[in-house]
Amino acid sequence: MKLTGDWQIHGHDRRGRPLTIDGQIPGEIYPQLHRAFVLSDSPLRGDDFATGALDWVHKQDWTYEKTFTVDRGGQDGGEEGVEGARILDSRKVLLVFHGLDTLAAISLNGHPVGKADNAFRPWTFDIRPLLREGENTLRVVLYSVTAGPAVASVSSSPQSWIRKPLASFGVPHFPAFPGCGITGDVELIPLVDTVWMSDLAVRVCKNGDQSRFAAIKSDWLVEVTMDLIANEPRSDLAVFVSLNIPGSASPPHIEMCNVNTGFENVTISVPLVVAKDSVETWDYADGIGDQRLYELTVAVMDQSRGIALQRQKRNIGFRNITVKTHPSKEILTCTFFIEENLIFLKGAAVSPIELFPTTVTFDQLDYMTESCTAANLNAIYVPGTTGFLSDRFYDLCDQRGLLVLQECAFDDRVQYAQNLNMKSVEEEIRYQIRRLMHHPSVIAWIANVEDQRILSAIEKSAKLLDPSRPLLRCSSSPKSQETLALLGDGIPSLPATDILKQAIDFTDLSPLSEVMKARSLVVPMEAALQNVKSALPSEVRTCIHDLGNDHGPKSSEEITSSISYLTQCLQALELKSEIEQRRRSHKCTGFVYRSLNDPWQAPYPGSLEYGGRWKLSHHVISNLLRPVLVSCQADTVDEMEIFLSSALLDALGVHVLVRIYSLRDSKLKWTKQFDSVPIQPMSTILLFRGGVTGTNKNPDDLSLKEHVIDMEARDSGSGRLLSSNWHVVGENRLPSSIFNKRPSLDIKVTGVSQYTSAVWDSTGRERSRVDLVITTDSVVPFFNLDNSRYRGWYDLGCTVLIPGQTYHVSFYPWPGENGGLKASAVGASEVQASRKAGGRDRLLQLLASKKRSDSSAGRDTRLPEASQQWSIVSAHDFVASTVQVQTLAGSYAVLLQAVNDKTASSTGFNRFKAPTYRAPNTQESSKKYIWTTNVEDEDAGGSSSRRGPQDSPH
């Protein structure tokens, strides 16, 4: 019997008056109060979390109450009557809480049932003696973890002894919401003629791995372990384990084990032998192989009656990944192998997807994991501050081939208290390892804790339950044997203004408003602005602090939007430099960067904004994490080095082209070609070192200052684009010349199409995309396309556009948002938007005259809502309403205009001359049907064609 759904929640409001609201379980107290309109705004909005306005929520106890009926219902009582009869006839009735956050006292019909003190494990109680026929009242009192008698007698900080998510205490850079809630399902399980199978664990190991069944010799061994709870001693039970292999001529693999139970829990282990040639292996992302999963069924059978009392299923994979470590067991010294081939680990540390875990949706997890594979990541690091995620997350990682490095939910920044309940901690670790060990994506357990009691408990459980996976240590101190790089927190960047407006009022959008300062928990906002200031030309640099204080709603949004783009540019530059350095290192076998995602609408170092939109840094990562990378290091303006790196498992011949363009006049100054360069698997070679001289009829040395180095690598055999990269050289991180000229861009939509690709969507669903072609008349550094109307991503972003190149860009809308695009006649044919590109300016204003003419002609120019099926979209409407172009020159113009406006208002004249904005003419060719076609890459010389990541060798 499920007891989730409607509950009543009792407490007191902010004035101390009694309060009762209707709540939904699972759920934390803060979202419950918001849904009941007790909190007028989301707890994540504004700066209430920092001012103490919400402290009344976590400084009191809350009581969750559920009244349910257990009734036989007579002969015609239906399913509810049958279930009620089974409950009342049982000697044992188990009350199971799959999540309690955190300090709880449970009672039934006024009688105490038990207590709980750990949010990372389930709690089970036998309530049959207290259960009565008819109405029953279940009450859960959740005690405050920051005030009251439950914590008053403890001198240690709550996070040092209360086992709840560290993020709820604000560790390390989150707003603190140390509330409470029933965070998992609640159910009644009667034991009449059945048993309850709990903590089902499946471990797949290769022949020779450590196993309690060491005498069994096979290619693969599947160990199934479970706890059985019965209401009486039974000798007629058996456990059947079967593995279904679709397409196989042989019958399913089946193993049986007879079971004798008593009144106490019984732990059963069943081995299943699987021949190597009967299954395919599960392989990780990067196009190495398929993520093949097999359904394993475990059933408890009543042999006397020949019926199944309970069944559970798990999807398992047979993986050949091994981990080799230094004797120190430090994660930074480990290397990963698939069979005998070294894996270059490309990972990111995931932050909490939501600060209230029960509000996380499957769509969010699906979008985030697909964004990882689309950006060529092959691993996700789950730190202790994020804790253990839901089963759906690990299922998605299994499906997409993402390797998971799982930390236990501890952090070495916390000094754990002596009164920590170690028995509950041991049960927590045991439960989580058994819950996750069947996932082939989980390749290592990690202990990031210095407390020897906790460390010993983790080591004991990992060695006993899952000896085939390594237990690694995570230490912040560098090691001389370091091979895996754990990159730093990075520079926090502002999300787009439409994301900020979800939680911040118009009047508080200014970067230095009190609300924005309160939300800058990683780095103070003043320091972030100083970072932007140091990269800007002098005309704006002296005024950036004043601009950040501007409180005009319209100007604040524009200024914040430009500053947001600049912070993302700087974040992308730092991450680009670190990743390139690691990939050039001969010793480095991978890296993990922090952080993958923003957990809320605030400045944060994630590469995905809150909600999943790609920041500029995620586009950079997508490009740099292709298996082949050509990169440049130019520490001075007189000398450079060109490197070629490969993470492929096979040798390859590569054609490399390097060109240098001036940022001042966009002219080609130097070019060099490397033909059929052989590169070995998992290696890096130095292609060029020296000054740039004596080429292109230029006998003098060429200073690299105020130039951009454009690089591309192609397969020598097929000509396929393997890598395209760029490097900007100047006195500052953002050379001043790139701010001065606003380029003219041609953006043309060539079609809307359907596609199915394992690269972008390993689930094989049919997806849609919009294809665009972009050309430019000048060099455009840090060019980016954004889209705030529809969720999805462009496959080309944060790049340098070169004149004479044709860039084929695709936008991939997310089907969870609007059902995807459908291939159709493009209503406006080809729309060419020649424009002076600006920061986050919508092309809508450029095409306003065209839309007015359409309206006057009686055409329907309305655009589909996000919730509707996006079935027919004209090229005109797509460009006009969704394409947002971001360039440094555009952002600079916005800031410079703001400086002019301030100066004019105070002195009566403009101090600086901002670049003018010229709206181009919009041309429309004759109507025709336009469909997406695959455009072949042309030769590198002269005019050429480039595409996004779909050209990468997957």
PDB file of C-alpha atoms in Angstrom, residues 659 712 714 719 721 773-774 804-809 934-948 951:
ATOM      1  CA  ARG A 659      46.818  30.422 -40.407  1.00  0.00           C
ATOM      2  CA  GLU A 712      42.375  22.894 -38.152  1.00  0.00           C
ATOM      3  CA  ARG A 714      41.719  16.776 -40.977  1.00  0.00           C
ATOM      4  CA  GLY A 719      39.485  14.797 -45.415  1.00  0.00           C
ATOM      5  CA  LEU A 721      37.428  17.639 -40.073  1.00  0.00           C
ATOM      6  CA  VAL A 773      24.907  28.864 -42.663  1.00  0.00           C
ATOM      7  CA  ILE A 774      27.001  31.774 -41.388  1.00  0.00           C
ATOM      8  CA  GLY A 804      36.158  33.478 -46.464  1.00  0.00           C
ATOM      9  CA  GLN A 805      34.938  30.525 -44.388  1.00  0.00           C
ATOM     10  CA  THR A 806      31.424  29.102 -44.509  1.00  0.00           C
ATOM     11  CA  TYR A 807      30.173  27.838 -41.171  1.00  0.00           C
ATOM     12  CA  HIS A 808      27.417  25.226 -41.082  1.00  0.00           C
ATOM     13  CA  VAL A 809      25.702  25.380 -37.705  1.00  0.00           C
ATOM     14  CA  ASN A 934      24.676  17.222 -45.873  1.00  0.00           C
ATOM     15  CA  VAL A 935      27.209  19.752 -47.107  1.00  0.00           C
ATOM     16  CA  GLU A 936      30.565  18.178 -47.890  1.00  0.00           C
ATOM     17  CA  ASP A 937      33.658  19.874 -46.508  1.00  0.00           C
ATOM     18  CA  GLU A 938      35.686  21.656 -49.155  1.00  0.00           C
ATOM     19  CA  ASP A 939      39.437  22.037 -49.401  1.00  0.00           C
ATOM     20  CA  ALA A 940      41.170  23.948 -46.655  1.00  0.00           C
ATOM     21  CA  GLY A 941      42.560  26.565 -48.964  1.00  0.00           C
ATOM     22  CA  GLY A 942      40.551  29.641 -49.877  1.00  0.00           C
ATOM     23  CA  SER A 943      36.857  29.479 -49.120  1.00  0.00           C
ATOM     24  CA  SER A 944      36.045  26.448 -47.021  1.00  0.00           C
ATOM     25  CA  SER A 945      33.261  24.915 -45.080  1.00  0.00           C
ATOM     26  CA  ARG A 946      33.209  23.981 -41.415  1.00  0.00           C
ATOM     27  CA  ARG A 947      30.690  22.116 -39.363  1.00  0.00           C
ATOM     28  CA  GLY A 948      30.075  21.509 -35.711  1.00  0.00           C
ATOM     29  CA  ASP A 951      32.133  15.886 -37.788  1.00  0.00           C
TER      30      ASP A 951
END
